[in-house]
Structures are given as structure tokens and as C-alpha cells.
């Protein structure tokens, strides 16, 4: 059956047909939909785990017990899961295990541009990389077979363009869904030195077999065309090469990125005059080709930065570009911003107004860094706000008023360990948990603090207050971020206190269906003096027209935050 | 057969995703090879959004680069100018003349170039301008801007009207079907 699927949905279909029984993941753009689509199948277990390390260990356990399992994460999530990853390479699997990892060249929604192919090489785990949805489907399905045949987890690497592009996919039926018999195998699964030492040679032997496989497997293929130039490429870059150069060049299209073939590359090199590797991010294929002693070009022609497209290829090979339309206008940038009525806004206003130094974290609230709120001082990685604040305070020794902000989901992901450190190694840090009852930025996934599971069914719910108390925090208070005075009071008192504290800023995300918008507020033009105080909130519903504030009734959700700022009482609620 | 390149641009939250879903469904049922590409995530929080739709006999790249687009459907005025360089100098733009202030304009760091469409027209490309928001509201919901604009696009793509209607019926929620079909007609029949 032919369908137009985004890469992520095609991956989920492939995993499903390949016989998956268990999927455990943490959301992360651009990987999230893989798990979301899998959660629609009722004959498999799907879940959101607290973080990627937990997710991969769950997949490991399920594989150990004989089930086919998978997890999906974004590139930086693989950093979190790297600990189990490297040793899983030694244990291998019982049921097939597939780890989907989505890189984000151009950083559409990420804090760095790391190339996860390095992980495949470093952990000696085979990696496949599809170039369209049909391949997403087929590679995901076959990944289970490779995993079981070679006794190894398999990495399936995507990039944003593959994960989020739709193309036609011919899908089939579910197979091999039975769970294998569990057998206790200490030498395979207990990785203490004696057993691990015996396992390492097995891994090296496996790599040799995988290289032999990569020489003949149908993941890699040669498409002969003109022989002046031969291009080795993979993933979305293959599409750009074909689009730009068509049959004027020959192409070695790689679908298996680790380990890379040797003979196949030599044979291809022998057929062409000039050998060029086209790959986004790092020169990984190029380095391999060079290690074979073959003359090759790659990163001397193509940047290691950002996404490519067909023009990137055209420019390097000097083929004709298209004639474009053009006009001279200064188009203002349109960055993403927090929604009108976002519950984070009131708290950010309180922090910004009182010039608090704020360590930030990863989520919608990272947008609090932008003008006009400019409330953040740093954003590094999941959970770093809490541990970073502790370190900052150790060095700053109380000169500045400091705090950190972290969302509910991120706090559970890896903020809680930092909080334990704050309590244990005692700094007077103020940790603000922005509890909007959802994982917002990635498109509203449930998490352990929401009380619902991936399918939206009621589930156990973390009691954040009790949790913070249990790790040793004595000062814990809950505020409503729609109440600016309350936020300011809490922030000023807690940042002045010489004890560690947690402020839970609690209000659900306005985009949740369960949240009913109130009627919009409006500006009384006679009372408005055009002082622009309300503009300091950065609410997208408010703008200034003819020197007076106006509020867009289609955007305003009636949170009343701006109303609290107006000294002239010009912002009024319509009758509610 | 040459590949047709079409871009849908606008502001996160304006319903561009539904428009591309509708278009994808329609083009597949017409038997084309189709690629539709859009970036989900951060940019959808009120940021500038773009969807690439490419169809023909065989489509490789999922994206559209400078001068390649045959059509741009812009849900907002300045977004048409932002992506203009992707349009071929023989291309066509369908634009909803709505103005949505981006944050730098709201904060006063930048001004909204209100004459932007005149500038776009000066570039020599064909501009089909309409107030899709008004038409959507008269169809019953401001949210139907996307379907109004798809109605307009239907005049250019040479795919039978009844096929659009069928694709709309299959894409939109049942209870908004009538309203959306009305929105489609209003966009299609609008006189410039
Ligand atoms: S999605 Fe929710 S949490 Fe994110 S910016 Fe919008 S209102 Fe705020
Ligand atoms: S009440 Fe004010 S701050 Fe809240 S959404 Fe409406 S305009 Fe924005």
C-alpha cells in the first residue's frame, strides 16, 4: 500500500512490521514522531521514559528478555544514552534492538550540530542511514534482522530533512512479532572485567563480519553515470546530488554508514576520474576513503556547517543556477516566541525586572532569552541549569542574586540529580521549576509529572513538592505565574535566603486542550498613555498602533498579566 | 516532465501544516511522485515557517532553493518577500495581504514595511493578492485562511475542482467540512 509518510512515521511503520514489542523514548525534535506513531499500535508497549539513558536501558532489558525493542532520540539525547550504548555493543542482544537517532544539521531546534555517526564508530555499532521515507521504512524493518544476525544493537541515523520530509512509501505487513525464550547467559550479559575481556575480541570479530556484509548488502549501491566525477554520498545529500547533477556523475550511495565498506569503495574509485564525498557535518566518509589510500576531496569543497541543498552541490560543481526573483525590502526577522498567555511569561518578567542572573535550560522557556524579556544568562544542556547554578554560586559567593529555571519534564530528565547536589553540597541556590504540566516544545508529550502516560491514560504522577523535600530542600513554595506580585515576592525572598530553595511556578501550558482561554482583554484608548510598559512582556498579542497599545483578540487568552503592569488601568477584562 | 515546485510560507500557527497535508494527499492521488518538507519544532512558536512541496515524475530533493519555485503561497505579506528569492523570475505568488507583526516590530526594534507587496510586484513576478482572512471569516472561521488560499491555488495547478473537494473532505475534521468547502469556493472564485 502506497502512502505519503514523513520519515519518522515510515521508521515507526518499519519497526512495527519488523516485529517490535517494546519502545521507550524521551521526546526530542526531530525524533519525537517515531515514538508517537508507534504509540498508536495497541499490540506493542510504548512509553515516554524520563530520559534517553532510561529509555535505552528499558530497550536493553526488553531485548534481554527476548523482545524486539527500540528507542528514538535526538542527537544530544544519544549523549545521555551513551553510557549503556558502549557496553551494549559488548553484550549484544537477544531480541533485536534498534536505536533511532536524529541529527539536526542547521540546528532548527537544537543547541549544537553534533554528528552522531561518531558514536557508531566509537561504540563499534552498525549504523544505517536512509535517504527518503521508503528507505526509512525498509531500513528500520531490516535493522532488526541485522541486529539479531550479528548480535548487536543497530543505530538508525536520520537528519531533520529525512525525519520531517514526506515521500511516497510502499508499506507491508507485520512479521516476526513473537518474543524469544529467555535464557540466563552470564558471560554474555554480565559485563564485569572477566566477561567483558572475553567480549571485546567478539566485538572486533563482529566488525570484520559487518565490513564483509557492507561490501555486498543492498543498503549500499552504485549508480553509474558520467565517469569524470564519482560521488560518494548518503542520506539527504544523495538527493541533493541527484537533483543537481543527475546522471552526469556516478554515485556510490551508502546506506550503511558504519562500518564502511572497503572493496566497494575501491572498485567505485577505479571507475571514475575524480572522487568526491558529499556529506553534511563532519568528513567521516572522507576520512575513511582517505585511510584506504585513495585520493579524495570532500571538506575542502563542502562546509562542515549546516544543512546542504541542491544549490550547495551546484555551486561546487559550477552547474547553472536558476534565475531568481528579487526585491529590495528590509524584511524584519520573525523568530519564534512564547505564546500569548504562556505561563512562563509572568515568572520571566519577575526575574528580568529584578535583574536576577538566571541559568536556563532546554524547553519553550529557552525563548525567555529573547528580547524584550532577555531573562536568561545561559543554556547548555538538559538539566545544566540546576547544577550550573550550584557551581556559579560556589564561585560568585553571593555577590549576585541568582536563580535557575527548568521545566517539569527537563527537571525529571536530569534536573533532579543537580538538585540533590544543591542540597547535599549546600549552596543557597534558588531553583525555579516551571511546571506547565507537559513537555511543551517538542509538541506536548506527557511526562512523569503530568499524571498521564503516552496514550493519555491516567498514570502515576510525581509529587514535585514531596520530591524536592525528600532530597533535602526545606524551602519549597508554589506560585501562580499569572500573578506577578506573587512571583516577585517569591523570587526576592528566596534569592535572599541563605538556604537552598525551590519555587514551583505552576500553570498548565495554554496550548493544552484542557486549558480554557478566558475572554480577551482590551485597551481603553482614552486611558492608555502609550507608555509601552505592557510591551516589556513580549506578548505577541500586544502591539502599539498610533501610539496606543492594542490587543489582538484572536491571540489574547485573557491571562491578565499585562493588566497587572498597566499603571493607568487602561487594560480591561471584557465581562466574564 | 518537469518537476513543479511550490512553497507555502507563513507564520507558525496559521495552519500551513494542514494546507500541505491537503496538497500532499491530492498530488499523490493524481499519481505524481511527491515530496513535502517542513521543519517542526522551535519555529512553530510564532516563527516564520516554510513548507516545500515538489511533484512530478521523479522527485529527488525535498527542498527548494533559489529561483526554483514556480509558486509561492504566502499566508502573510512580509513572508512573501522573505522567500521571494526562492521564486523563479517567471514564478507566481498568491498572497494573503494580512500583516502579522514579528517580535522585533512589536518591541520597536524594526518597522513593518507596509509597502512590501508593491516592492514584490516591482520585481516583475505575478502577484495574486487577496484578503484571505476576510474571506475565511465570511466562510465561518478565521482559521480557514489556509483553505481559502488553497482554493486560489486550485486555479493555477490544473487539477480538477472535484478532486480538490474530495481531498478537502478527506483532510479536514468532519464538523468543519461545510465551512471549509465554502472557504475553498470563496478563494477559487474571488475576483482580483
Ligand atoms: S507551548 Fe505552552 S509552554 Fe510553550 S510557549 Fe506556548 S504556552 Fe508557553
Ligand atoms: S491578557 Fe495580556 S498578556 Fe495575557 S495573552 Fe492577553 S494580551 Fe497577552
JSON list of N, CA and C in Angstrom, two decimals, chain B residues 1-43:
[
{"chain": "B", "resi": 1, "resn": "UNK", "atom": "N", "xyz": [8.91, 15.05, -17.92]},
{"chain": "B", "resi": 1, "resn": "UNK", "atom": "CA", "xyz": [8.05, 16.06, -17.30]},
{"chain": "B", "resi": 1, "resn": "UNK", "atom": "C", "xyz": [8.80, 16.79, -16.20]},
{"chain": "B", "resi": 2, "resn": "UNK", "atom": "N", "xyz": [8.73, 18.11, -16.26]},
{"chain": "B", "resi": 2, "resn": "UNK", "atom": "CA", "xyz": [9.45, 18.93, -15.30]},
{"chain": "B", "resi": 2, "resn": "UNK", "atom": "C", "xyz": [8.77, 18.85, -13.92]},
{"chain": "B", "resi": 3, "resn": "UNK", "atom": "N", "xyz": [9.57, 18.86, -12.89]},
{"chain": "B", "resi": 3, "resn": "UNK", "atom": "CA", "xyz": [9.04, 18.88, -11.54]},
{"chain": "B", "resi": 3, "resn": "UNK", "atom": "C", "xyz": [8.45, 20.26, -11.23]},
{"chain": "B", "resi": 4, "resn": "UNK", "atom": "N", "xyz": [7.27, 20.28, -10.61]},
{"chain": "B", "resi": 4, "resn": "UNK", "atom": "CA", "xyz": [6.69, 21.55, -10.19]},
{"chain": "B", "resi": 4, "resn": "UNK", "atom": "C", "xyz": [7.09, 21.81, -8.73]},
{"chain": "B", "resi": 5, "resn": "UNK", "atom": "N", "xyz": [7.51, 23.05, -8.48]},
{"chain": "B", "resi": 5, "resn": "UNK", "atom": "CA", "xyz": [7.97, 23.42, -7.14]},
{"chain": "B", "resi": 5, "resn": "UNK", "atom": "C", "xyz": [7.06, 24.47, -6.55]},
{"chain": "B", "resi": 6, "resn": "UNK", "atom": "N", "xyz": [6.60, 24.20, -5.34]},
{"chain": "B", "resi": 6, "resn": "UNK", "atom": "CA", "xyz": [5.63, 25.09, -4.72]},
{"chain": "B", "resi": 6, "resn": "UNK", "atom": "C", "xyz": [6.01, 25.30, -3.25]},
{"chain": "B", "resi": 7, "resn": "UNK", "atom": "N", "xyz": [5.94, 26.53, -2.80]},
{"chain": "B", "resi": 7, "resn": "UNK", "atom": "CA", "xyz": [6.23, 26.77, -1.38]},
{"chain": "B", "resi": 7, "resn": "UNK", "atom": "C", "xyz": [5.03, 27.38, -0.68]},
{"chain": "B", "resi": 8, "resn": "UNK", "atom": "N", "xyz": [4.82, 26.92, 0.54]},
{"chain": "B", "resi": 8, "resn": "UNK", "atom": "CA", "xyz": [3.79, 27.52, 1.38]},
{"chain": "B", "resi": 8, "resn": "UNK", "atom": "C", "xyz": [4.53, 28.19, 2.53]},
{"chain": "B", "resi": 9, "resn": "UNK", "atom": "N", "xyz": [4.36, 29.50, 2.65]},
{"chain": "B", "resi": 9, "resn": "UNK", "atom": "CA", "xyz": [5.09, 30.21, 3.71]},
{"chain": "B", "resi": 9, "resn": "UNK", "atom": "C", "xyz": [4.12, 30.98, 4.57]},
{"chain": "B", "resi": 10, "resn": "UNK", "atom": "N", "xyz": [4.51, 31.21, 5.81]},
{"chain": "B", "resi": 10, "resn": "UNK", "atom": "CA", "xyz": [3.62, 31.94, 6.70]},
{"chain": "B", "resi": 10, "resn": "UNK", "atom": "C", "xyz": [4.20, 32.03, 8.10]},
{"chain": "B", "resi": 11, "resn": "UNK", "atom": "N", "xyz": [3.30, 32.18, 9.06]},
{"chain": "B", "resi": 11, "resn": "UNK", "atom": "CA", "xyz": [3.70, 32.35, 10.45]},
{"chain": "B", "resi": 11, "resn": "UNK", "atom": "C", "xyz": [3.23, 31.12, 11.22]},
{"chain": "B", "resi": 12, "resn": "UNK", "atom": "N", "xyz": [4.08, 30.59, 12.08]},
{"chain": "B", "resi": 12, "resn": "UNK", "atom": "CA", "xyz": [3.73, 29.41, 12.87]},
{"chain": "B", "resi": 12, "resn": "UNK", "atom": "C", "xyz": [2.37, 29.59, 13.53]},
{"chain": "B", "resi": 13, "resn": "UNK", "atom": "N", "xyz": [1.48, 28.60, 13.36]},
{"chain": "B", "resi": 13, "resn": "UNK", "atom": "CA", "xyz": [0.17, 28.70, 13.96]},
{"chain": "B", "resi": 13, "resn": "UNK", "atom": "C", "xyz": [-0.91, 29.13, 12.96]},
{"chain": "B", "resi": 14, "resn": "UNK", "atom": "N", "xyz": [-0.53, 29.48, 11.73]},
{"chain": "B", "resi": 14, "resn": "UNK", "atom": "CA", "xyz": [-1.51, 29.94, 10.74]},
{"chain": "B", "resi": 14, "resn": "UNK", "atom": "C", "xyz": [-2.17, 28.81, 9.96]},
{"chain": "B", "resi": 15, "resn": "UNK", "atom": "N", "xyz": [-1.80, 27.58, 10.24]},
{"chain": "B", "resi": 15, "resn": "UNK", "atom": "CA", "xyz": [-2.48, 26.48, 9.55]},
{"chain": "B", "resi": 15, "resn": "UNK", "atom": "C", "xyz": [-1.82, 26.06, 8.24]},
{"chain": "B", "resi": 16, "resn": "UNK", "atom": "N", "xyz": [-0.52, 26.37, 8.08]},
{"chain": "B", "resi": 16, "resn": "UNK", "atom": "CA", "xyz": [0.17, 25.94, 6.86]},
{"chain": "B", "resi": 16, "resn": "UNK", "atom": "C", "xyz": [0.31, 24.42, 6.81]},
{"chain": "B", "resi": 17, "resn": "UNK", "atom": "N", "xyz": [0.39, 23.79, 7.99]},
{"chain": "B", "resi": 17, "resn": "UNK", "atom": "CA", "xyz": [0.58, 22.33, 8.00]},
{"chain": "B", "resi": 17, "resn": "UNK", "atom": "C", "xyz": [-0.60, 21.60, 7.38]},
{"chain": "B", "resi": 18, "resn": "UNK", "atom": "N", "xyz": [-1.81, 22.09, 7.69]},
{"chain": "B", "resi": 18, "resn": "UNK", "atom": "CA", "xyz": [-2.99, 21.44, 7.13]},
{"chain": "B", "resi": 18, "resn": "UNK", "atom": "C", "xyz": [-3.02, 21.64, 5.61]},
{"chain": "B", "resi": 19, "resn": "UNK", "atom": "N", "xyz": [-2.63, 22.82, 5.17]},
{"chain": "B", "resi": 19, "resn": "UNK", "atom": "CA", "xyz": [-2.61, 23.08, 3.72]},
{"chain": "B", "resi": 19, "resn": "UNK", "atom": "C", "xyz": [-1.67, 22.11, 3.01]},
{"chain": "B", "resi": 20, "resn": "UNK", "atom": "N", "xyz": [-0.50, 21.88, 3.61]},
{"chain": "B", "resi": 20, "resn": "UNK", "atom": "CA", "xyz": [0.45, 20.99, 2.94]},
{"chain": "B", "resi": 20, "resn": "UNK", "atom": "C", "xyz": [-0.03, 19.54, 3.00]},
{"chain": "B", "resi": 21, "resn": "UNK", "atom": "N", "xyz": [-0.74, 19.20, 4.06]},
{"chain": "B", "resi": 21, "resn": "UNK", "atom": "CA", "xyz": [-1.28, 17.85, 4.16]},
{"chain": "B", "resi": 21, "resn": "UNK", "atom": "C", "xyz": [-2.30, 17.61, 3.05]},
{"chain": "B", "resi": 22, "resn": "UNK", "atom": "N", "xyz": [-3.16, 18.60, 2.87]},
{"chain": "B", "resi": 22, "resn": "UNK", "atom": "CA", "xyz": [-4.19, 18.54, 1.83]},
{"chain": "B", "resi": 22, "resn": "UNK", "atom": "C", "xyz": [-3.54, 18.39, 0.45]},
{"chain": "B", "resi": 23, "resn": "UNK", "atom": "N", "xyz": [-2.56, 19.23, 0.21]},
{"chain": "B", "resi": 23, "resn": "UNK", "atom": "CA", "xyz": [-1.89, 19.24, -1.08]},
{"chain": "B", "resi": 23, "resn": "UNK", "atom": "C", "xyz": [-1.19, 17.90, -1.34]},
{"chain": "B", "resi": 24, "resn": "UNK", "atom": "N", "xyz": [-0.52, 17.39, -0.32]},
{"chain": "B", "resi": 24, "resn": "UNK", "atom": "CA", "xyz": [0.18, 16.10, -0.43]},
{"chain": "B", "resi": 24, "resn": "UNK", "atom": "C", "xyz": [-0.79, 15.02, -0.83]},
{"chain": "B", "resi": 25, "resn": "UNK", "atom": "N", "xyz": [-1.91, 14.96, -0.15]},
{"chain": "B", "resi": 25, "resn": "UNK", "atom": "CA", "xyz": [-2.92, 13.93, -0.41]},
{"chain": "B", "resi": 25, "resn": "UNK", "atom": "C", "xyz": [-3.42, 14.03, -1.85]},
{"chain": "B", "resi": 26, "resn": "UNK", "atom": "N", "xyz": [-3.71, 15.25, -2.27]},
{"chain": "B", "resi": 26, "resn": "UNK", "atom": "CA", "xyz": [-4.23, 15.48, -3.62]},
{"chain": "B", "resi": 26, "resn": "UNK", "atom": "C", "xyz": [-3.23, 15.04, -4.68]},
{"chain": "B", "resi": 27, "resn": "UNK", "atom": "N", "xyz": [-1.97, 15.42, -4.49]},
{"chain": "B", "resi": 27, "resn": "UNK", "atom": "CA", "xyz": [-0.97, 15.15, -5.51]},
{"chain": "B", "resi": 27, "resn": "UNK", "atom": "C", "xyz": [-0.66, 13.66, -5.62]},
{"chain": "B", "resi": 28, "resn": "UNK", "atom": "N", "xyz": [-0.68, 12.96, -4.48]},
{"chain": "B", "resi": 28, "resn": "UNK", "atom": "CA", "xyz": [-0.46, 11.51, -4.52]},
{"chain": "B", "resi": 28, "resn": "UNK", "atom": "C", "xyz": [-1.61, 10.85, -5.28]},
{"chain": "B", "resi": 29, "resn": "UNK", "atom": "N", "xyz": [-2.82, 11.30, -5.03]},
{"chain": "B", "resi": 29, "resn": "UNK", "atom": "CA", "xyz": [-3.95, 10.66, -5.70]},
{"chain": "B", "resi": 29, "resn": "UNK", "atom": "C", "xyz": [-3.93, 10.97, -7.20]},
{"chain": "B", "resi": 30, "resn": "UNK", "atom": "N", "xyz": [-3.23, 12.01, -7.59]},
{"chain": "B", "resi": 30, "resn": "UNK", "atom": "CA", "xyz": [-3.08, 12.31, -9.02]},
{"chain": "B", "resi": 30, "resn": "UNK", "atom": "C", "xyz": [-1.97, 11.48, -9.66]},
{"chain": "B", "resi": 31, "resn": "UNK", "atom": "N", "xyz": [-1.29, 10.67, -8.85]},
{"chain": "B", "resi": 31, "resn": "UNK", "atom": "CA", "xyz": [-0.29, 9.76, -9.38]},
{"chain": "B", "resi": 31, "resn": "UNK", "atom": "C", "xyz": [1.11, 10.35, -9.52]},
{"chain": "B", "resi": 32, "resn": "UNK", "atom": "N", "xyz": [1.34, 11.51, -8.95]},
{"chain": "B", "resi": 32, "resn": "UNK", "atom": "CA", "xyz": [2.67, 12.10, -9.03]},
{"chain": "B", "resi": 32, "resn": "UNK", "atom": "C", "xyz": [3.62, 11.48, -8.01]},
{"chain": "B", "resi": 33, "resn": "UNK", "atom": "N", "xyz": [4.92, 11.57, -8.28]},
{"chain": "B", "resi": 33, "resn": "UNK", "atom": "CA", "xyz": [5.90, 11.39, -7.21]},
{"chain": "B", "resi": 33, "resn": "UNK", "atom": "C", "xyz": [5.89, 12.72, -6.45]},
{"chain": "B", "resi": 34, "resn": "UNK", "atom": "N", "xyz": [5.86, 12.65, -5.12]},
{"chain": "B", "resi": 34, "resn": "UNK", "atom": "CA", "xyz": [5.68, 13.86, -4.32]},
{"chain": "B", "resi": 34, "resn": "UNK", "atom": "C", "xyz": [6.66, 13.89, -3.17]},
{"chain": "B", "resi": 35, "resn": "UNK", "atom": "N", "xyz": [7.22, 15.05, -2.89]},
{"chain": "B", "resi": 35, "resn": "UNK", "atom": "CA", "xyz": [7.94, 15.24, -1.63]},
{"chain": "B", "resi": 35, "resn": "UNK", "atom": "C", "xyz": [7.44, 16.52, -0.96]},
{"chain": "B", "resi": 36, "resn": "UNK", "atom": "N", "xyz": [7.19, 16.42, 0.30]},
{"chain": "B", "resi": 36, "resn": "UNK", "atom": "CA", "xyz": [6.72, 17.57, 1.08]},
{"chain": "B", "resi": 36, "resn": "UNK", "atom": "C", "xyz": [7.65, 17.70, 2.27]},
{"chain": "B", "resi": 37, "resn": "UNK", "atom": "N", "xyz": [8.20, 18.88, 2.47]},
{"chain": "B", "resi": 37, "resn": "UNK", "atom": "CA", "xyz": [9.16, 19.01, 3.56]},
{"chain": "B", "resi": 37, "resn": "UNK", "atom": "C", "xyz": [8.90, 20.25, 4.38]},
{"chain": "B", "resi": 38, "resn": "UNK", "atom": "N", "xyz": [8.84, 20.05, 5.68]},
{"chain": "B", "resi": 38, "resn": "UNK", "atom": "CA", "xyz": [8.70, 21.21, 6.57]},
{"chain": "B", "resi": 38, "resn": "UNK", "atom": "C", "xyz": [9.40, 20.88, 7.88]},
{"chain": "B", "resi": 39, "resn": "UNK", "atom": "N", "xyz": [9.83, 21.91, 8.57]},
{"chain": "B", "resi": 39, "resn": "UNK", "atom": "CA", "xyz": [10.56, 21.68, 9.80]},
{"chain": "B", "resi": 39, "resn": "UNK", "atom": "C", "xyz": [9.63, 21.91, 10.98]},
{"chain": "B", "resi": 40, "resn": "UNK", "atom": "N", "xyz": [9.50, 20.89, 11.83]},
{"chain": "B", "resi": 40, "resn": "UNK", "atom": "CA", "xyz": [8.65, 21.02, 13.01]},
{"chain": "B", "resi": 40, "resn": "UNK", "atom": "C", "xyz": [9.50, 21.52, 14.16]},
{"chain": "B", "resi": 41, "resn": "UNK", "atom": "N", "xyz": [8.86, 21.98, 15.20]},
{"chain": "B", "resi": 41, "resn": "UNK", "atom": "CA", "xyz": [9.63, 22.31, 16.41]},
{"chain": "B", "resi": 41, "resn": "UNK", "atom": "C", "xyz": [9.65, 23.78, 16.72]},
{"chain": "B", "resi": 42, "resn": "UNK", "atom": "N", "xyz": [10.83, 24.24, 17.10]},
{"chain": "B", "resi": 42, "resn": "UNK", "atom": "CA", "xyz": [11.00, 25.59, 17.64]},
{"chain": "B", "resi": 42, "resn": "UNK", "atom": "C", "xyz": [10.31, 26.65, 16.80]},
{"chain": "B", "resi": 43, "resn": "UNK", "atom": "N", "xyz": [10.47, 26.56, 15.46]},
{"chain": "B", "resi": 43, "resn": "UNK", "atom": "CA", "xyz": [9.98, 27.63, 14.59]},
{"chain": "B", "resi": 43, "resn": "UNK", "atom": "C", "xyz": [8.46, 27.76, 14.64]}
]
